[in-house]
Coordinates of C-alpha atoms in Angstrom, one line a residue:
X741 CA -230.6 -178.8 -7.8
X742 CA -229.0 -175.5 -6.9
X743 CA -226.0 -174.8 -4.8
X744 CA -227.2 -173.9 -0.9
X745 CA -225.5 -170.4 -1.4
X746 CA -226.7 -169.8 -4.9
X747 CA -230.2 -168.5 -6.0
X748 CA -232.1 -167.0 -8.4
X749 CA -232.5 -163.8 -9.5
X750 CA -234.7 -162.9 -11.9
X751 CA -233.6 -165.6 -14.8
X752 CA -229.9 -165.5 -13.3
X753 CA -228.5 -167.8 -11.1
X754 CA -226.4 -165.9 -8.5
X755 CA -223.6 -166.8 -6.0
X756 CA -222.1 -164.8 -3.5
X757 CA -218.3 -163.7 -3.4
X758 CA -218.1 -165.9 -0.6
X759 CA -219.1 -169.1 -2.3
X760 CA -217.3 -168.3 -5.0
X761 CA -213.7 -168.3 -2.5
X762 CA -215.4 -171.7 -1.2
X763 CA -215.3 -172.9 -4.6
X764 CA -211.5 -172.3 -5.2
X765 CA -210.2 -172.9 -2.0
X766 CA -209.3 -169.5 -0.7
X767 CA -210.2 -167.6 2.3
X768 CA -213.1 -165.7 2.7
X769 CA -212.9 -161.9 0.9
X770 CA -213.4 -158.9 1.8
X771 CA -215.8 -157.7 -0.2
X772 CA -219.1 -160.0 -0.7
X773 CA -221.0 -159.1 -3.8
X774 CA -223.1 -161.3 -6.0
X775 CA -222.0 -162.9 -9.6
X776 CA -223.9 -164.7 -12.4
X777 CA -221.4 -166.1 -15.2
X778 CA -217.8 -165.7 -16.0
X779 CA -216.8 -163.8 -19.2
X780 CA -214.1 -162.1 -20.7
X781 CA -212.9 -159.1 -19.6
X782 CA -213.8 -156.8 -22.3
X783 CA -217.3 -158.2 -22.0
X784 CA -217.3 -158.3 -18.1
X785 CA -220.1 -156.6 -16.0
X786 CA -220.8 -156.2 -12.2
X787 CA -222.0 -159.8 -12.0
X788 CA -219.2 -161.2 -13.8
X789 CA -216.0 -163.2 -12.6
X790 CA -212.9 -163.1 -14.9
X791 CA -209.3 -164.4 -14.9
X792 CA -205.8 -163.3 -15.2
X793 CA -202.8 -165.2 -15.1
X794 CA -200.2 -162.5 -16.3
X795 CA -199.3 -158.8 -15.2
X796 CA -200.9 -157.5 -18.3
X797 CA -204.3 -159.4 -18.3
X798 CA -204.5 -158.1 -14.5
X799 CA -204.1 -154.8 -15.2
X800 CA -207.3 -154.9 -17.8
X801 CA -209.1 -156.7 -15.1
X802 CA -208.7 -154.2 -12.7
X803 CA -209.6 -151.7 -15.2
X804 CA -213.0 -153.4 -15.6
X805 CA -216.4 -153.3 -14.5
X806 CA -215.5 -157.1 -13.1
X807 CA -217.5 -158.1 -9.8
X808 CA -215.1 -161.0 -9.1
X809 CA -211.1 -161.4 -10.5
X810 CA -209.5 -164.6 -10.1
X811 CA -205.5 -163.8 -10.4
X812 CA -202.7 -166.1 -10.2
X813 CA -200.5 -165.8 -6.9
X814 CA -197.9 -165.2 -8.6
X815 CA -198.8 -161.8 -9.9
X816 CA -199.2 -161.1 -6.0
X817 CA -197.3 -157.7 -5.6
X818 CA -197.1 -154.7 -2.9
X819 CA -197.0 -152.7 -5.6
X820 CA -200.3 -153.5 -6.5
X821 CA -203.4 -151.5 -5.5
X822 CA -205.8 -152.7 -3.2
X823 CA -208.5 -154.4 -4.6
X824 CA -211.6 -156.4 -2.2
X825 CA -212.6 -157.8 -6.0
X826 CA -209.5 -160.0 -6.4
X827 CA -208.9 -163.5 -4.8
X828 CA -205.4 -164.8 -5.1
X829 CA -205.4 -168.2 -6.8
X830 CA -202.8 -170.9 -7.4
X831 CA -203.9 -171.5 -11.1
X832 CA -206.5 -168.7 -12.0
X833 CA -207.2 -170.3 -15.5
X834 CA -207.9 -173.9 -13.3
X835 CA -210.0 -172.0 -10.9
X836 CA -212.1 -169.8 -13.8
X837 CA -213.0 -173.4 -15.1
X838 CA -214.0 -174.2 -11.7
X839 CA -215.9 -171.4 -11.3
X840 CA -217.7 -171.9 -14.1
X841 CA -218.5 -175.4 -14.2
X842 CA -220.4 -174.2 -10.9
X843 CA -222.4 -171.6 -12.5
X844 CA -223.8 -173.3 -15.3
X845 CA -224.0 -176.9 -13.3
X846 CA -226.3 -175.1 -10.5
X847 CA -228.4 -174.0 -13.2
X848 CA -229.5 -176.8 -15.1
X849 CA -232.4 -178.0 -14.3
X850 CA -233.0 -181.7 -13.2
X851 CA -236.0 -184.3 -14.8
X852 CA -236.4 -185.9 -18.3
X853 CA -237.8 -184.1 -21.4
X854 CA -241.0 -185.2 -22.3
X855 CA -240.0 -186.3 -25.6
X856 CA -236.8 -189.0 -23.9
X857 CA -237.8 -192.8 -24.7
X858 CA -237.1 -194.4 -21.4
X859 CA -237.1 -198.5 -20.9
X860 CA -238.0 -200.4 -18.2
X861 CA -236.3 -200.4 -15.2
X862 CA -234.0 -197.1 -15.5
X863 CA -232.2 -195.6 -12.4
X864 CA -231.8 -192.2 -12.5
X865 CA -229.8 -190.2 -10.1
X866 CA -230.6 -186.8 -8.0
X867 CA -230.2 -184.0 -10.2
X868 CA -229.7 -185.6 -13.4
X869 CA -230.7 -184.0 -16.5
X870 CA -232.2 -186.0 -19.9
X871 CA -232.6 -183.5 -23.2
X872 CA -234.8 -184.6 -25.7
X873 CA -234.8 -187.2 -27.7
X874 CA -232.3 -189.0 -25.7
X875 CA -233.2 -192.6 -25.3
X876 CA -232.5 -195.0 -22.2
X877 CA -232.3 -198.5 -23.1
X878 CA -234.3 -201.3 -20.4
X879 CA -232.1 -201.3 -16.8
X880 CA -230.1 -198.2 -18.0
X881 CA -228.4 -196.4 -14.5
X882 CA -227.7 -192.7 -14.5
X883 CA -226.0 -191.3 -11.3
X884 CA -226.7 -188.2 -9.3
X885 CA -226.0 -184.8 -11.3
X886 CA -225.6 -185.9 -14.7
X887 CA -226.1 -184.1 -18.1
X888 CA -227.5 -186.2 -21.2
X889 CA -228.0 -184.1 -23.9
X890 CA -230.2 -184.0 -26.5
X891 CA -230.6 -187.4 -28.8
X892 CA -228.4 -189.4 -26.5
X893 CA -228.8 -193.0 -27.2
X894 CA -227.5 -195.0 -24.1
X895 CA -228.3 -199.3 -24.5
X896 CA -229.8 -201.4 -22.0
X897 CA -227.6 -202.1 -19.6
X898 CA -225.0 -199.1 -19.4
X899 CA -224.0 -197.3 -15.9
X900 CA -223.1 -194.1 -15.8
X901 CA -221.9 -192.7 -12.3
X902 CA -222.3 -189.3 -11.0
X903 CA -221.7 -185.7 -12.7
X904 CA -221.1 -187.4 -16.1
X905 CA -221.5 -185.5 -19.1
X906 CA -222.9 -187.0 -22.5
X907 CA -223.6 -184.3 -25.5
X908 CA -225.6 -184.7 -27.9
X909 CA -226.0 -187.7 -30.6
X910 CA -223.6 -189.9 -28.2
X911 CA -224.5 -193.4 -28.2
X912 CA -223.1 -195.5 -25.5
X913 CA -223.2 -199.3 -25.0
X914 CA -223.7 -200.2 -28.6
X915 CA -223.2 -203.8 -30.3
X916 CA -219.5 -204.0 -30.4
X917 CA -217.7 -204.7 -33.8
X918 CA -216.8 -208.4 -33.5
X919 CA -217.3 -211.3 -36.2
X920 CA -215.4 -214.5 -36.5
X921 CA -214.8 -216.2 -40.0
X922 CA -215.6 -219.8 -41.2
X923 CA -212.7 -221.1 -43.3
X924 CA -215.2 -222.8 -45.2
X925 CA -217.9 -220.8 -46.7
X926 CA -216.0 -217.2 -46.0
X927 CA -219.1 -216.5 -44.2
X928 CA -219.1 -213.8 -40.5
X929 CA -220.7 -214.6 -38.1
X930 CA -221.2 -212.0 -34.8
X931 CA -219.3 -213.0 -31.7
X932 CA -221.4 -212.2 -29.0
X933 CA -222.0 -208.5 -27.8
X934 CA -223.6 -209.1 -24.2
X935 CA -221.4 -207.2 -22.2
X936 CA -221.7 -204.2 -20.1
X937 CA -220.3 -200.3 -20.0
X938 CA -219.4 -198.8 -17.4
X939 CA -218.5 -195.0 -17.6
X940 CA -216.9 -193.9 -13.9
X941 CA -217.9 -190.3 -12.4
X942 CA -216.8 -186.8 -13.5
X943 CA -216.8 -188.2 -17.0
X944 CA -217.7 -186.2 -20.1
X945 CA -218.7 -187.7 -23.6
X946 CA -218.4 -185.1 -26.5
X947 CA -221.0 -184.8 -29.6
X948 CA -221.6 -187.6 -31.8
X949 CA -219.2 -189.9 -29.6
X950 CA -219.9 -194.0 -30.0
X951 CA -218.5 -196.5 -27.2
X952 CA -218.9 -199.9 -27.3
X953 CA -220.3 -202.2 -24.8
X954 CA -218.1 -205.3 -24.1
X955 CA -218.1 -208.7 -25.7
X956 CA -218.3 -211.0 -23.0
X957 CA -216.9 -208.7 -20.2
X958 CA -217.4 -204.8 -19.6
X959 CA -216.0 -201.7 -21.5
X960 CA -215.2 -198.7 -18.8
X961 CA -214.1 -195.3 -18.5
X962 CA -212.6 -194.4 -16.1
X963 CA -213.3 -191.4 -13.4
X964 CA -212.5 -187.7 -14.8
X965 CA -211.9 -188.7 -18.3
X966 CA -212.5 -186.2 -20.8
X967 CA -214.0 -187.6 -24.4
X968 CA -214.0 -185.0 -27.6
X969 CA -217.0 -185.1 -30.3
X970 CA -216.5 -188.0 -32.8
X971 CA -214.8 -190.1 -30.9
X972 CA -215.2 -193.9 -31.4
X973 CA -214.1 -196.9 -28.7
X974 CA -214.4 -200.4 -29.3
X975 CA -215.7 -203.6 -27.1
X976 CA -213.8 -204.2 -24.2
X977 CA -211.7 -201.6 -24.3
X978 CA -210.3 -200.1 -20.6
X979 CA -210.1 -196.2 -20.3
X980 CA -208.2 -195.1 -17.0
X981 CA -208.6 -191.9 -15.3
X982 CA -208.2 -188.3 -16.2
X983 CA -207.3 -189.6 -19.8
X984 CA -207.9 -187.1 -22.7
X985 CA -208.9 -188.1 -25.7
X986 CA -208.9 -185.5 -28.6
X987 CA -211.9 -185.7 -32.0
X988 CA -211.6 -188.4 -34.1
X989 CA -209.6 -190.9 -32.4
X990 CA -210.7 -194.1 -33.0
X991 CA -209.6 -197.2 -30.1
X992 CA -209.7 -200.7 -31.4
X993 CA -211.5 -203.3 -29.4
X994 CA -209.5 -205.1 -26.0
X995 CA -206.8 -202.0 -25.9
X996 CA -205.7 -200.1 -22.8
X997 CA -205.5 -196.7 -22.0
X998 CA -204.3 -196.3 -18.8
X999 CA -204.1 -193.1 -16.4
X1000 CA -203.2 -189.9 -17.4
X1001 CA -202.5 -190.8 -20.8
X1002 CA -203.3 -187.8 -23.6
X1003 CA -204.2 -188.8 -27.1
X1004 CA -204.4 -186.2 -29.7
X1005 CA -207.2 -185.7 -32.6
X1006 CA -207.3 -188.1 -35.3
X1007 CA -205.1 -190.8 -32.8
X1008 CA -206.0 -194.5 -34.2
X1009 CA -205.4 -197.7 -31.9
X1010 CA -204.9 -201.3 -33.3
X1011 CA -206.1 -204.1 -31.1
X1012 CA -205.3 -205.7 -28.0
X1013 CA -202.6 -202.3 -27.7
X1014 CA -202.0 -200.5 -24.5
X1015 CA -200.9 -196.6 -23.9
X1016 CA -199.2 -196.5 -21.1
X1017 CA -200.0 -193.9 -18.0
X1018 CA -198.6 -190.4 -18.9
X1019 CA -198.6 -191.1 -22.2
X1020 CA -198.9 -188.5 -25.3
X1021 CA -200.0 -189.2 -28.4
X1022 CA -199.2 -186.5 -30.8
X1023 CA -202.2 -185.8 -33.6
X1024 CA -202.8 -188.6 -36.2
X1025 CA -200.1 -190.9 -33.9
X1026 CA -200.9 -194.4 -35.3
X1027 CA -200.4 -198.0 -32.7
X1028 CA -200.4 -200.7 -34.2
X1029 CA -202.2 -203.8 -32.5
X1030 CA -200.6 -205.1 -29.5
X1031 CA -197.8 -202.8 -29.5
X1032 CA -197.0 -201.3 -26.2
X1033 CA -196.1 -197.7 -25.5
X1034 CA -194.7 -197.1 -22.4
X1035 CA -193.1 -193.7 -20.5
X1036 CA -195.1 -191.2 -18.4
X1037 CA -194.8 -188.3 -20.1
X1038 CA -193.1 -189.7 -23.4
X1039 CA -193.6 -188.1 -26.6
X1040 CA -194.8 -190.2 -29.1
X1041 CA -195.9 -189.0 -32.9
X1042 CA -196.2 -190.7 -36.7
X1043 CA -197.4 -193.9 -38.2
X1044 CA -196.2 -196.2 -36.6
X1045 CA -196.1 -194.0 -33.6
X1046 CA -192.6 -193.3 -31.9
X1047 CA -190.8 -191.5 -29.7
X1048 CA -190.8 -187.7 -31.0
X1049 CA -187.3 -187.5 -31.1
X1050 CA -187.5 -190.7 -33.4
X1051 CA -189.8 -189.3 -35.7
X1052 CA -188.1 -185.7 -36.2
X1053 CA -185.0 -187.5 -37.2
X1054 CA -186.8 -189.7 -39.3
X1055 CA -188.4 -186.5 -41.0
X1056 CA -184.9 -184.6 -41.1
X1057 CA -183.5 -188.4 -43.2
X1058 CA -186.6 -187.8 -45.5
X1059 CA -185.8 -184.1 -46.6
X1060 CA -182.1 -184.8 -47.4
X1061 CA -182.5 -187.6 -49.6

């Protein structure tokens, strides 16, 4: 569904000037032209909105053929010439993303492909798109405004809330990995998998991503977390909000993430561990199971992960010996 102040023209989508200053929270400008995409500056044409969040970038974008320029207040100067293309910004770079998240979200287009397997009783929101290939397992729900990319696989069961993004060859709600052992014969056996997942709005689920659905209880994902591509997370895990995860992390079953928490590529999680809110795990940062790393905004790196600091001194100790 398109925006009430964008439309179509020709195989464009276009927004006014106006809309645009509606988007990022800014007064109303004085110039109202029409844009279709955001783009670079050396690339930028009439219907184009680019950034700038330093003197020299602005100076290019004034020099451009740019319809719209999103500038950071900072670089607000009465030295400057006046120009009815700019709109003063807090964070230009934060509201180019927003802009563009716009633009391309007014333009997809809502329904299932024709070649999407889709079980029985399946909610799906206004607005929601399904590529092709995807398949929705038996009482699936889908909010309103949602993206599922081509060859999604989403198991019976799984809810997904509104404006969530899943790319392509994601599979969400799958069997978790869980097996108990007899002492006898050696033999596993699979504990059972009949839990939910539960994946909160504004999420986005990157390429080739797997997420387990819980054992017993529920897996979530919290609202505005951002997943990379290749991304595994086991049964019963709990995700809190605005959390980044980076490609190829992989979270063990029953850990916690919780708010805010940043985890670089190639992060791996024991079980039962929690990350605590504000959290950053540096690249290939390994927890062991049931530790608990605490400290919004603490540094944390190596395997065993600890605190930055730790770990350079530790490095420095392993170069002198």
């Amino acid at each position: 569904m398109e925006d009430a102040a964008a439309g179509r023209r020709g195989n464009l989508l276009m927004a006014t000037m106006s809309k645009v200053a509606d988007w990022v929270g800014v007064s109303a400008p004085l110039l109202e032209v029409e844009v279709a995409a955001v783009s670079s500056i050396e690339s930028a044409q009439e219907n184009s909105v680019v950034f700038a969040v330093e003197g020299e970038t602005l100076g290019r974008a004034l020099a451009s053929k740019a319809g719209v320029i999103l500038a950071s207040r900072k670089l607000e100067s009465a030295d400057l010439p006046l120009d009815p293309r700019v709109l003063w910004v807090k964070d230009a770079r934060y509201a180019f993303a927003v802009v563009a998240r716009r633009l391309a979200g007014a333009g997809v287009r809502e329904g299932v492909h024709a070649s999407a397997v889709v079980g029985q009783k399946v909610t799906i929101g206004v607005g929601t798109s399904v590529g092709p290939g995807a398949v929705l397992g038996d009482g699936v729900m889908i909010g309103s405004g949602c993206e599922i990319g081509p060859r999604v696989t989403i198991y019976a069961g799984t809810v997904l809330g509104d404006h969530v993004v899943v790319q392509a060859g994601a599979v969400l709600g799958s069997t978790g990995f869980g097996y108990v052992r007899s002492d006898e014969t050696g033999e596993y056996l699979i504990f059972p998998q009949q839990g939910k997942l539960i994946v909160e709005n504004d999420v986005e689920i990157g390429a080739n991503t797997t997420i387990d659905r819980g054992a017993l209880g529920e897996t979530r994902i919290g609202r505005g977390t951002k997943i990379d591509n290749l991304v595994h997370i086991g049964h019963n895990c709990v995700i809190g909000k605005n959390v980044i995860i980076a490609a190829q992390t992989g979270i063990s079953g029953s850990s916690v993430v919780e708010d805010g928490a940043i985890l670089g590529g190639q992060v791996g999680i024991g079980e039962h561990a929690t990350v605590g809110a504000g959290v950053i795990l540096g690249g290939g940062a390994g927890v062991l199971s049931g530790k608990k790393m605490r400290g919004p905004g603490e540094v944390f790196w190596g395997r065993p992960a600890r605190p930055l600091k730790e770990y350079l001194r530790d490095l420095a100790r392993l170069k002198h010996r």
